Coordinates of C-alpha atoms in Angstrom, one line a residue:
M1 CA 73.1 70.1 99.7
L2 CA 70.7 73.0 99.0
K3 CA 67.5 72.7 101.1
Q4 CA 65.9 76.1 100.8
L5 CA 66.4 79.3 98.8
Y6 CA 65.0 82.6 99.9
I7 CA 65.2 85.7 97.7
K8 CA 63.8 89.2 98.4
N9 CA 63.8 92.3 96.2
F10 CA 66.4 90.9 93.7
T11 CA 66.0 92.3 90.2
L12 CA 62.5 91.1 89.1
I13 CA 61.9 88.9 92.1
E14 CA 59.9 90.5 94.9
E15 CA 59.9 87.5 97.2
L16 CA 60.7 83.9 96.7
D17 CA 60.9 81.1 99.3
I18 CA 61.3 77.6 97.8
P19 CA 62.5 74.2 99.0
F20 CA 64.9 72.0 97.0
H21 CA 65.3 68.2 97.3
P22 CA 68.1 65.6 96.9
G23 CA 68.5 63.8 93.6
F24 CA 67.9 65.2 90.1
S25 CA 65.7 68.4 89.8
V26 CA 64.9 70.4 86.7
I27 CA 63.9 74.0 86.2
T28 CA 62.0 75.1 83.1
G29 CA 60.4 78.3 81.9
E30 CA 60.3 80.5 78.8
T31 CA 63.3 82.5 77.7
G32 CA 63.4 85.7 79.8
A33 CA 61.2 84.3 82.6
G34 CA 63.9 84.7 85.2
K35 CA 65.9 81.5 85.3
S36 CA 69.2 83.4 85.0
I37 CA 68.0 85.6 87.9
I38 CA 67.8 82.6 90.1
L39 CA 71.4 81.7 89.1
G40 CA 72.5 85.2 89.7
A41 CA 71.1 85.1 93.2
I42 CA 72.9 81.9 94.0
G43 CA 76.0 83.3 92.5
L44 CA 75.9 86.1 95.1
L45 CA 75.9 83.5 97.8
L46 CA 79.1 82.1 96.2
G47 CA 80.8 85.4 96.6
N48 CA 80.2 86.9 93.2
R49 CA 80.4 90.7 92.8
A50 CA 77.3 92.6 93.8
D51 CA 75.7 95.6 92.0
T52 CA 73.1 98.0 93.3
K53 CA 71.3 97.6 90.0
Q54 CA 70.4 94.1 91.2
I55 CA 68.1 95.6 93.9
K56 CA 64.5 95.6 92.7
T57 CA 63.3 99.0 91.5
G58 CA 61.9 101.1 94.4
K59 CA 63.5 99.0 97.1
D60 CA 66.4 99.9 99.4
R61 CA 67.9 96.5 99.8
C62 CA 67.8 92.9 98.7
T63 CA 68.5 89.7 100.6
I64 CA 69.5 86.2 99.4
E65 CA 69.6 83.3 101.9
A66 CA 70.1 79.6 101.4
H67 CA 70.0 76.7 103.8
F68 CA 72.3 73.7 103.3
D69 CA 72.5 70.2 104.7
L70 CA 76.2 69.4 105.3
S71 CA 75.7 66.1 107.0
H72 CA 77.7 64.0 104.6
Y73 CA 80.5 66.4 103.5
H74 CA 83.0 66.6 106.5
L75 CA 83.2 70.4 106.6
E76 CA 83.6 70.7 110.4
T77 CA 87.3 71.7 110.1
F78 CA 86.4 74.6 107.8
F79 CA 84.0 76.0 110.4
R80 CA 86.3 75.4 113.3
D81 CA 89.3 77.0 111.6
N82 CA 87.2 80.1 110.8
D83 CA 85.6 80.3 114.2
I84 CA 82.0 79.9 112.8
D85 CA 79.3 77.9 114.5
Y86 CA 78.7 74.5 112.8
D87 CA 75.3 73.0 112.2
A88 CA 75.5 69.9 110.1
T89 CA 71.8 69.9 109.2
D90 CA 71.2 73.6 108.7
C91 CA 74.0 75.8 107.5
I92 CA 72.7 79.3 106.5
I93 CA 74.5 81.5 104.0
R94 CA 73.1 85.0 103.6
R95 CA 74.0 88.0 101.4
E96 CA 72.6 91.5 101.8
I97 CA 73.0 94.4 99.4
N98 CA 71.7 97.9 100.2
A99 CA 71.1 100.9 97.9
S100 CA 74.3 102.6 99.1
G101 CA 76.3 99.9 97.5
K102 CA 77.3 98.2 100.8
S103 CA 77.3 94.4 100.6
R104 CA 77.5 92.0 103.6
G105 CA 77.9 88.3 103.9
F106 CA 77.0 85.9 106.7
I107 CA 77.5 82.3 107.5
N108 CA 75.3 81.0 110.3
D109 CA 74.7 84.7 111.3
T110 CA 78.5 85.3 111.6
P111 CA 79.6 88.3 109.4
V112 CA 82.3 87.0 107.0
P113 CA 84.4 88.4 104.1
L114 CA 83.3 87.5 100.6
T115 CA 86.5 85.5 100.1
L116 CA 85.3 83.2 102.9
M117 CA 81.8 83.0 101.3
K118 CA 83.5 82.1 98.0
D119 CA 85.6 79.4 99.7
L120 CA 82.7 77.7 101.3
G121 CA 80.4 78.2 98.3
N122 CA 82.9 76.5 96.0
R123 CA 82.7 73.5 98.4
L124 CA 78.9 73.4 98.2
I125 CA 77.8 74.3 94.7
D126 CA 79.2 74.1 91.2
I127 CA 77.3 76.1 88.6
H128 CA 78.1 74.8 85.1
S129 CA 77.0 77.3 82.4
Q130 CA 77.8 77.2 78.7
H131 CA 80.8 79.5 79.1
Q132 CA 82.4 76.8 81.3
N133 CA 82.7 74.7 78.2
L134 CA 85.6 77.0 77.3
L135 CA 87.5 75.3 80.1
L136 CA 88.1 72.4 77.8
N137 CA 90.6 74.6 76.0
K138 CA 92.6 75.2 79.1
E139 CA 95.5 72.8 79.9
D140 CA 95.2 73.4 83.7
F141 CA 91.6 72.3 83.7
Q142 CA 92.4 69.2 81.7
L143 CA 95.2 68.4 84.1
S144 CA 93.0 69.0 87.1
V145 CA 90.5 66.5 85.8
V146 CA 93.2 63.8 85.6
D147 CA 94.6 64.7 89.0
I148 CA 91.1 64.4 90.6
I149 CA 90.6 61.0 89.2
A150 CA 94.2 60.0 90.1
Q151 CA 93.6 61.3 93.6
S152 CA 97.1 62.7 93.4
Q153 CA 96.5 65.8 95.5
A154 CA 98.9 64.8 98.3
L155 CA 101.6 63.8 95.8
L156 CA 101.1 67.0 93.9
E157 CA 101.3 69.1 97.0
D158 CA 104.5 67.2 98.1
Y159 CA 106.0 67.9 94.6
Q160 CA 105.0 71.6 94.7
T161 CA 106.7 72.0 98.1
E162 CA 110.0 70.7 96.6
Y163 CA 109.5 72.7 93.4
S164 CA 109.0 75.8 95.4
R165 CA 112.4 75.2 97.1
L166 CA 114.0 74.6 93.7
R167 CA 112.6 77.9 92.4
S168 CA 113.7 79.7 95.5
D169 CA 117.3 78.4 95.0
E170 CA 117.2 79.3 91.3
K171 CA 116.2 82.8 92.2
K172 CA 118.9 83.1 94.8
L173 CA 121.5 81.9 92.1
Q174 CA 120.1 84.4 89.6
A175 CA 120.3 87.2 92.2
L176 CA 123.8 86.2 93.3
E177 CA 125.1 86.1 89.7
E178 CA 123.6 89.5 89.0
E179 CA 125.1 90.9 92.2
L180 CA 128.5 89.5 91.1
R181 CA 128.2 91.0 87.7
Q182 CA 127.6 94.4 89.1
S183 CA 130.2 94.0 91.8
Q184 CA 132.9 92.8 89.5
A185 CA 132.3 95.8 87.2
N186 CA 133.0 98.1 90.1
E187 CA 135.6 96.0 91.9
E188 CA 138.6 98.3 91.4
F189 CA 136.7 101.3 92.7
M190 CA 135.2 99.3 95.6
R191 CA 138.7 98.1 96.6
F192 CA 140.0 101.7 96.6
Q193 CA 137.1 102.9 98.7
F194 CA 137.4 100.0 101.2
N195 CA 141.2 100.5 101.6
E196 CA 140.7 104.2 102.2
L197 CA 138.1 103.5 104.9
D198 CA 140.1 100.6 106.3
Q199 CA 143.3 102.5 106.6
A200 CA 141.5 105.4 108.3
N201 CA 141.2 103.0 111.3
L202 CA 137.7 104.2 112.2
H203 CA 136.3 103.8 115.7
E204 CA 132.7 104.0 116.8
G205 CA 131.8 107.5 118.2
E206 CA 135.2 108.8 117.4
D207 CA 133.9 112.0 115.7
E208 CA 132.0 113.0 118.8
E209 CA 135.0 112.4 121.1
L210 CA 137.3 114.4 118.9
E211 CA 134.9 117.3 118.6
E212 CA 134.7 117.4 122.4
R213 CA 138.5 117.3 122.8
Y214 CA 138.9 120.0 120.2
E215 CA 136.5 122.3 122.0
M216 CA 138.4 121.8 125.2
L217 CA 141.8 122.5 123.8
S218 CA 140.6 125.5 121.8
H219 CA 139.4 127.1 125.1
A220 CA 142.1 125.7 127.4
E221 CA 143.2 129.1 128.8
E222 CA 139.6 130.2 129.4
I223 CA 138.8 126.9 131.1
K224 CA 142.0 126.9 133.2
M225 CA 141.4 130.5 134.4
A226 CA 137.9 129.6 135.4
F227 CA 139.1 126.6 137.5
F228 CA 142.0 128.7 139.0
E229 CA 139.6 131.5 140.1
T230 CA 137.1 129.0 141.5
D231 CA 139.9 127.2 143.3
N232 CA 140.9 130.5 144.9
I233 CA 137.3 131.3 146.0
L234 CA 136.8 127.8 147.5
L235 CA 140.2 127.2 149.2
N236 CA 143.3 129.3 148.3
S237 CA 142.4 132.8 149.4
D238 CA 141.9 134.7 152.6
G239 CA 138.3 134.2 153.7
S240 CA 137.8 131.3 151.3
V241 CA 134.5 129.5 151.2
V242 CA 135.9 126.3 152.7
D243 CA 137.7 128.1 155.5
S244 CA 134.6 130.2 156.2
M245 CA 132.4 127.1 156.3
K246 CA 134.9 125.4 158.6
T247 CA 134.7 128.5 161.0
A248 CA 130.9 128.5 160.9
V249 CA 130.8 124.7 161.7
G250 CA 133.1 125.4 164.7
K251 CA 130.8 128.1 166.0
M252 CA 127.8 125.9 165.9
Q253 CA 129.6 123.1 167.6
E254 CA 130.8 125.5 170.4
I255 CA 127.2 126.3 171.4
E256 CA 125.9 122.8 170.9
R257 CA 126.6 121.9 174.5
V258 CA 124.5 124.8 175.8
Y259 CA 121.9 124.9 173.1
T260 CA 121.1 121.3 171.9
P261 CA 118.6 122.3 169.1
V262 CA 121.6 123.5 167.1
H263 CA 122.9 119.9 166.8
E264 CA 121.0 119.2 163.6
I265 CA 122.2 122.5 162.0
A266 CA 125.8 121.7 163.0
E267 CA 125.5 118.2 161.4
R268 CA 124.2 119.6 158.2
M269 CA 126.8 122.4 158.0
N270 CA 129.6 119.9 158.7
S271 CA 128.3 117.7 155.8
L272 CA 128.4 120.8 153.5
Y273 CA 131.9 121.6 154.7
I274 CA 133.1 118.1 153.8
E275 CA 131.4 118.3 150.4
L276 CA 132.9 121.8 149.7
K277 CA 136.3 120.5 150.7
D278 CA 135.9 117.6 148.2
L279 CA 134.7 120.0 145.5
A280 CA 137.7 122.3 146.1
Q281 CA 140.1 119.3 145.7
E282 CA 138.4 118.3 142.5
V283 CA 138.6 121.8 141.1
S284 CA 142.3 122.0 142.1
Q285 CA 142.9 118.7 140.2
Q286 CA 141.1 119.8 137.1
T287 CA 143.1 123.1 137.2
D288 CA 146.3 121.0 137.1
R289 CA 145.0 118.8 134.2
I290 CA 144.2 121.6 131.8
D291 CA 147.2 122.4 129.7
F292 CA 147.2 123.9 126.2
D293 CA 149.0 121.5 123.8
P294 CA 149.3 123.0 120.3
A295 CA 150.7 119.8 118.9
E296 CA 147.7 117.7 120.1
L297 CA 145.3 120.4 118.7
D298 CA 147.0 120.1 115.3
R299 CA 146.7 116.3 115.4
I300 CA 143.0 116.5 116.2
N301 CA 142.5 119.0 113.5
E302 CA 144.1 116.7 111.0
R303 CA 142.0 113.8 112.1
L304 CA 138.8 115.8 112.0
D305 CA 139.7 117.0 108.5
L306 CA 140.2 113.4 107.4
L307 CA 136.9 112.3 108.9
N308 CA 135.0 115.2 107.4
T309 CA 136.5 114.5 104.0
L310 CA 135.3 110.9 104.2
L311 CA 131.8 111.9 105.5
H312 CA 131.4 114.3 102.7
K313 CA 132.7 111.9 100.1
H314 CA 130.3 109.1 101.2
R315 CA 127.4 111.5 101.9
V316 CA 126.8 110.4 105.5
D317 CA 126.8 112.2 108.8
S318 CA 128.6 109.9 111.3
V319 CA 131.6 107.7 111.7
T320 CA 129.2 104.9 112.5
A321 CA 127.7 105.2 109.0
L322 CA 131.3 105.2 107.5
I323 CA 132.0 101.9 109.4
G324 CA 128.8 100.5 107.9
I325 CA 129.9 101.4 104.4
R326 CA 133.3 99.9 105.1
D327 CA 131.8 96.6 106.3
Q328 CA 129.4 96.5 103.4
L329 CA 132.3 97.0 100.9
N330 CA 134.2 94.2 102.7
T331 CA 131.2 91.9 102.4
Q332 CA 130.9 92.6 98.7
L333 CA 134.6 92.1 98.1
S334 CA 134.5 88.9 100.1
L335 CA 131.7 87.8 97.8
I336 CA 133.8 88.5 94.8
D337 CA 136.8 86.7 96.3
N338 CA 134.7 83.7 97.2
S339 CA 132.2 83.9 94.3
D340 CA 133.2 80.7 92.5
E341 CA 132.8 78.7 95.7
K342 CA 129.4 80.2 96.5
V343 CA 128.1 79.9 93.0
Q344 CA 129.2 76.2 92.8
E345 CA 127.7 75.5 96.2
L346 CA 124.4 76.9 95.1
K347 CA 124.4 75.2 91.8
A348 CA 125.1 71.9 93.5
R349 CA 122.2 72.5 95.8
I350 CA 120.0 73.3 92.8
D351 CA 121.1 70.1 91.0
E352 CA 120.2 68.1 94.2
Q353 CA 116.8 69.8 94.5
K354 CA 116.1 69.3 90.8
A355 CA 116.8 65.6 91.2
I356 CA 114.3 65.4 94.1
C357 CA 111.7 67.3 91.9
N358 CA 112.3 65.0 88.9
D359 CA 111.8 61.9 91.1
K360 CA 108.5 63.2 92.5
A361 CA 107.4 64.4 89.1
R362 CA 108.0 60.9 87.7
K363 CA 105.8 59.4 90.4
L364 CA 103.1 62.0 89.7
S365 CA 103.3 61.3 85.9
A366 CA 103.0 57.6 86.5
Q367 CA 99.9 58.2 88.7
R368 CA 98.4 60.6 86.0
A369 CA 99.1 58.1 83.2
K370 CA 97.2 55.4 85.0
A371 CA 94.3 57.8 85.7
A372 CA 94.3 59.0 82.1
T373 CA 93.5 55.5 80.9
Q374 CA 90.6 55.5 83.3
V375 CA 89.4 58.9 82.1
E376 CA 89.4 57.8 78.5
K377 CA 87.3 54.7 79.3
E378 CA 84.8 56.5 81.5
I379 CA 84.3 59.3 79.0
L380 CA 83.8 57.0 76.1
K381 CA 81.4 54.9 78.1
R382 CA 79.3 58.0 78.6
L383 CA 79.7 59.5 75.1
V384 CA 78.5 56.5 73.1
P385 CA 75.0 56.5 74.6
M386 CA 74.8 60.3 74.2
G387 CA 74.7 59.9 70.4
I388 CA 78.4 59.8 69.5
P389 CA 78.7 56.0 68.8
H390 CA 82.0 56.3 67.0
A391 CA 83.6 58.7 69.4
R392 CA 87.3 58.5 70.2
F393 CA 88.7 60.3 73.2
Q394 CA 92.3 60.3 74.3
V395 CA 94.2 61.9 77.1
D396 CA 97.6 62.8 75.6
L397 CA 100.3 63.2 78.2
S398 CA 103.8 64.3 77.1
A399 CA 106.9 65.5 78.9
K400 CA 107.7 69.1 79.5
P401 CA 110.2 71.0 81.7
L402 CA 109.5 71.0 85.4
S403 CA 106.8 73.5 86.3
V404 CA 104.5 74.3 89.2
D405 CA 102.1 71.5 88.2
G406 CA 104.7 68.8 87.4
A407 CA 106.4 67.7 84.2
D408 CA 103.3 66.8 82.1
R409 CA 101.9 68.5 79.1
I410 CA 98.3 67.4 78.5
A411 CA 95.8 67.6 75.7
F412 CA 92.3 66.1 75.4
L413 CA 92.1 64.7 71.9
F414 CA 88.8 63.9 70.2
S415 CA 87.2 62.6 67.1
A416 CA 83.5 61.9 66.5
N417 CA 84.3 59.5 63.6
T418 CA 86.4 56.5 63.1
N419 CA 88.1 57.8 59.9
T420 CA 89.3 61.2 61.2
L421 CA 92.4 62.0 63.1
L422 CA 92.4 62.7 66.8
Q423 CA 92.8 66.4 67.4
P424 CA 92.5 68.8 70.3
I425 CA 88.9 68.7 71.3
T426 CA 88.0 72.4 71.0
Q427 CA 89.4 72.5 67.5
V428 CA 87.2 69.7 66.1
A429 CA 84.1 69.2 68.4
S430 CA 80.8 70.9 67.7
G431 CA 79.0 72.8 70.4
G432 CA 76.7 69.9 71.2
E433 CA 79.6 67.4 71.3
I434 CA 81.6 69.7 73.7
A435 CA 78.5 70.0 75.9
R436 CA 78.3 66.2 76.1
V437 CA 82.0 65.8 76.8
M438 CA 81.7 68.3 79.6
L439 CA 78.7 66.5 81.1
A440 CA 80.7 63.3 81.0
L441 CA 83.6 65.0 82.7
K442 CA 81.4 66.5 85.3
A443 CA 79.8 63.1 86.0
L444 CA 83.3 61.6 86.3
I445 CA 84.5 64.4 88.6
S446 CA 81.4 64.5 90.8
G447 CA 81.9 60.9 91.8
A448 CA 85.5 61.6 92.9
V449 CA 85.1 65.0 94.8
K450 CA 81.6 64.4 96.3
L451 CA 80.5 67.9 95.5
P452 CA 77.0 68.4 97.2
T453 CA 75.2 70.4 94.5
I454 CA 75.8 70.7 90.8
I455 CA 73.7 73.1 88.7
F456 CA 73.7 72.7 84.9
D457 CA 72.6 75.8 83.0
E458 CA 71.3 74.7 79.6
I459 CA 74.0 72.1 79.1
D460 CA 71.6 70.5 76.7
T461 CA 72.3 73.1 74.0
G462 CA 72.6 71.5 70.6
V463 CA 71.1 68.2 71.5
S464 CA 67.6 66.7 71.4
G465 CA 65.6 63.4 71.4
R466 CA 67.4 60.3 72.5
V467 CA 70.6 62.1 73.2
A468 CA 68.8 64.4 75.6
E469 CA 67.3 61.5 77.4
Q470 CA 70.8 59.9 77.8
M471 CA 72.1 63.2 79.2
A472 CA 69.3 63.3 81.7
Q473 CA 70.0 59.7 82.8
I474 CA 73.6 60.7 83.5
M475 CA 72.4 63.7 85.5
Q476 CA 70.1 61.3 87.4
E477 CA 73.0 59.1 88.2
M478 CA 75.0 62.1 89.4
G479 CA 72.1 63.0 91.8
C480 CA 72.5 59.7 93.7
H481 CA 74.6 59.0 96.8
N482 CA 73.9 62.2 98.8
R483 CA 74.3 64.5 95.9
Q484 CA 72.0 67.0 94.2
V485 CA 71.9 67.9 90.5
I486 CA 69.7 70.7 89.2
S487 CA 69.4 71.2 85.5
I488 CA 67.9 74.3 83.8
T489 CA 66.6 73.0 80.5
H490 CA 64.4 73.7 77.5
L491 CA 64.1 70.0 76.5
P492 CA 61.1 68.0 77.6
Q493 CA 63.1 64.8 77.5
I494 CA 65.3 66.1 80.3
A495 CA 62.5 67.9 82.2
A496 CA 60.6 64.6 82.4
M497 CA 63.5 62.8 84.0
G498 CA 63.7 65.1 87.1
T499 CA 62.5 63.8 90.4
S500 CA 61.5 67.3 91.2
H501 CA 60.3 69.9 88.7
Y502 CA 60.3 73.7 89.1
K503 CA 58.9 76.3 86.8
V504 CA 60.0 80.0 86.5
Q505 CA 57.6 82.5 85.0
K506 CA 56.9 86.2 84.9
E507 CA 53.7 88.0 85.7
E508 CA 52.6 91.6 85.5
T509 CA 51.5 93.1 88.8
P510 CA 50.4 96.6 89.8
N511 CA 53.9 97.0 91.2
G512 CA 55.5 95.9 87.9
T513 CA 57.0 92.7 86.5
N514 CA 57.6 90.0 89.0
S515 CA 59.4 86.6 88.4
Q516 CA 58.2 83.7 90.4
M517 CA 59.3 80.1 90.8
K518 CA 57.2 77.2 91.9
E519 CA 57.5 73.4 92.4
L520 CA 55.1 71.7 90.1
T521 CA 52.6 69.0 91.1
P522 CA 52.4 65.8 89.0
Q523 CA 49.5 67.2 86.9
E524 CA 51.2 70.6 86.4
R525 CA 54.3 68.7 85.2
V526 CA 52.2 67.0 82.5
T527 CA 50.9 70.4 81.3
E528 CA 54.3 72.0 81.4
I529 CA 56.0 69.2 79.5
A530 CA 53.1 69.2 77.0
Q531 CA 53.7 72.9 76.4
M532 CA 57.4 72.3 75.9
L533 CA 56.5 69.7 73.3
S534 CA 53.8 71.6 71.4
G535 CA 54.0 75.3 72.4
S536 CA 51.2 77.3 73.9
N537 CA 48.5 75.4 72.0
V538 CA 48.5 72.2 74.1
T539 CA 47.0 69.3 72.2
E540 CA 45.8 65.9 73.5
A541 CA 48.6 64.3 71.6
A542 CA 51.1 66.5 73.4
I543 CA 49.5 65.7 76.8
S544 CA 49.6 62.0 75.9
N545 CA 53.3 62.3 74.9
A546 CA 54.0 64.2 78.1
R547 CA 52.5 61.4 80.2
E548 CA 54.5 58.9 78.2
L549 CA 57.7 60.8 79.0
L550 CA 56.7 61.0 82.7
K551 CA 55.9 57.3 82.7
L552 CA 52.4 58.2 84.0
Q553 CA 50.3 56.6 81.3

C-alpha cells in the first residue's frame, strides 16, 4: 500500500512530501484547491501520458515519487521476471519529466518502460473517478466482476486457449476455401501451364550447362586449332618444349657427378619436365575431343529456344525458378484434386475443437451462474443501507455464440422500486444510484482481488446525510485487512469517518499560486468538518456538530 508521496514542481505544487496510512483516509479541500492535481501525479506513476505543461511554470523538470509496502501482496515473481530488485517493505516508483518532453520511469531505481510501470501500478492502485461509472454500461466489465467473484480465471484461461485453437482452425478453413475458389477458377489454365513445364523435363542448372556447351560448339574450330598448335609447341615439332626440357634435364644430370650443387636444379627441372609431359598429353587428348557437330548444335539451339520461351513467358531468369513454378502449380493442382478430403478433415477437426470449447464454456457458465447469485446478494446487502431500501438487482446471464470470453451474455438489471420492471442499470439508475452500485461492486471486488490501495474520487456525488455515512462505513470496511482506501470527498459525513484526514489548499506566494496538502490534527479536523458543514463562517453549532460526527464530544 501507499506509504509516502513526494511531488516536486508538478503544475501548482512546488514541493510536497506526505505520508499515508493503512485503513480509510479522506482528502478534503475546496473546489480548485488541487485535489485533482494529486490524482494526476499519482496517475503518472501508473504510466499515464506525460505533458510538459504539467511542469510548474519556470521550472525545467518535475518529479513524482511514491513508496509502497508490498509485504502482503505476493509480487516477488513480478520483480524477478523483470529483473528488478525486490524490497517488500519499501518499493519506490518514480517518474521524471523534463522541459524537453522526455519522460523517464523507475522502479527501485531501475529504469523501466512506461508499460511496465503501468503493469505494476495496476497491481497497486485503483483510482475510481466518476467517469469509471460508465463501466457499468460495458458488458466486459460486468462479466469481469462475475469472473472475479467466481474465481474462474484459471477456467477462463483454459477455455481461451482452446477457443484460440478453434479460431485458428476456422481461419485455416476460411483461407483454404478461398484458395480453392481462386484455384478452381483458374484450374484449366494452371493445368496447361503445369503440363507445359512438366513436359519440358527441366533440370536444375540446365540452362548454364547448355549455354556453356553452345559456346564451345560455336567456336569448335578455333578451340581445336589452339589445342593443335599448343600440342605442336609442347610435343610434336622439332625443338618442342618437352624435348628441349628433356635435353636440359640430361645436361644437368651429366654434370651432377662433378658439380654436386646442381643436384637441386636438376631435380626441379626434372619435375617441370614430368609436368610438361603430362600437360602435353592432356592438350593432345583435348585436341582429339573437340569435334564440330552441327546436329548437336541445332539440338542445343532448339532446347535453349524452348527454355528462353518459358523464361520469358513466366517472367523469371533461371530454370531453377521455372522448376519452382512447376512445383507450386503441382501443389495447387494437388490441393484441388484432394480438396474435398482436406476440407472435410479440417471441418472434422473444427467440430471436435468446438465440442471441447462448448464443454469448457458450459463449466465456465455454471461457475458464473453460481457467482452471479452471490453478486446479487452482496450488492443488495450493501445497497439497502445506502438509502435504496427497495432496490432490486439481478445479474442476467443468457447464452450467446462462443466468443473469446465464453458463451455468456450478461446484463446488470436494476430497479430502485418494487413496482418497476428490472432494466439495464445505466438506463434506469440515477447518478447517485449508479455511484452507490459502483461502490458496492468495488467493495465486493476488493475483497476478492486484494488490491492494496483504492482511491475514490468524489464517489459520493448525488448523495448526502445517512446515505453518505453508510457509504463511508463501506469504505471503512474495505480499508481493513491490509488494504488502504482513500476517498476524496466534499461530504462531512464521509470526512468524519476517515482514520486519517488530509486537506488540500491553495496559497498565494511571491512565486505564484502553490497547492499544498497536509495531514490534519484532531483539532484541525474539527475545524475542517465544521467548515464543510457551515461554510467559511464557522459557528459553535457547526463545531459541536463536527465533534459529534467525529465522536469527540
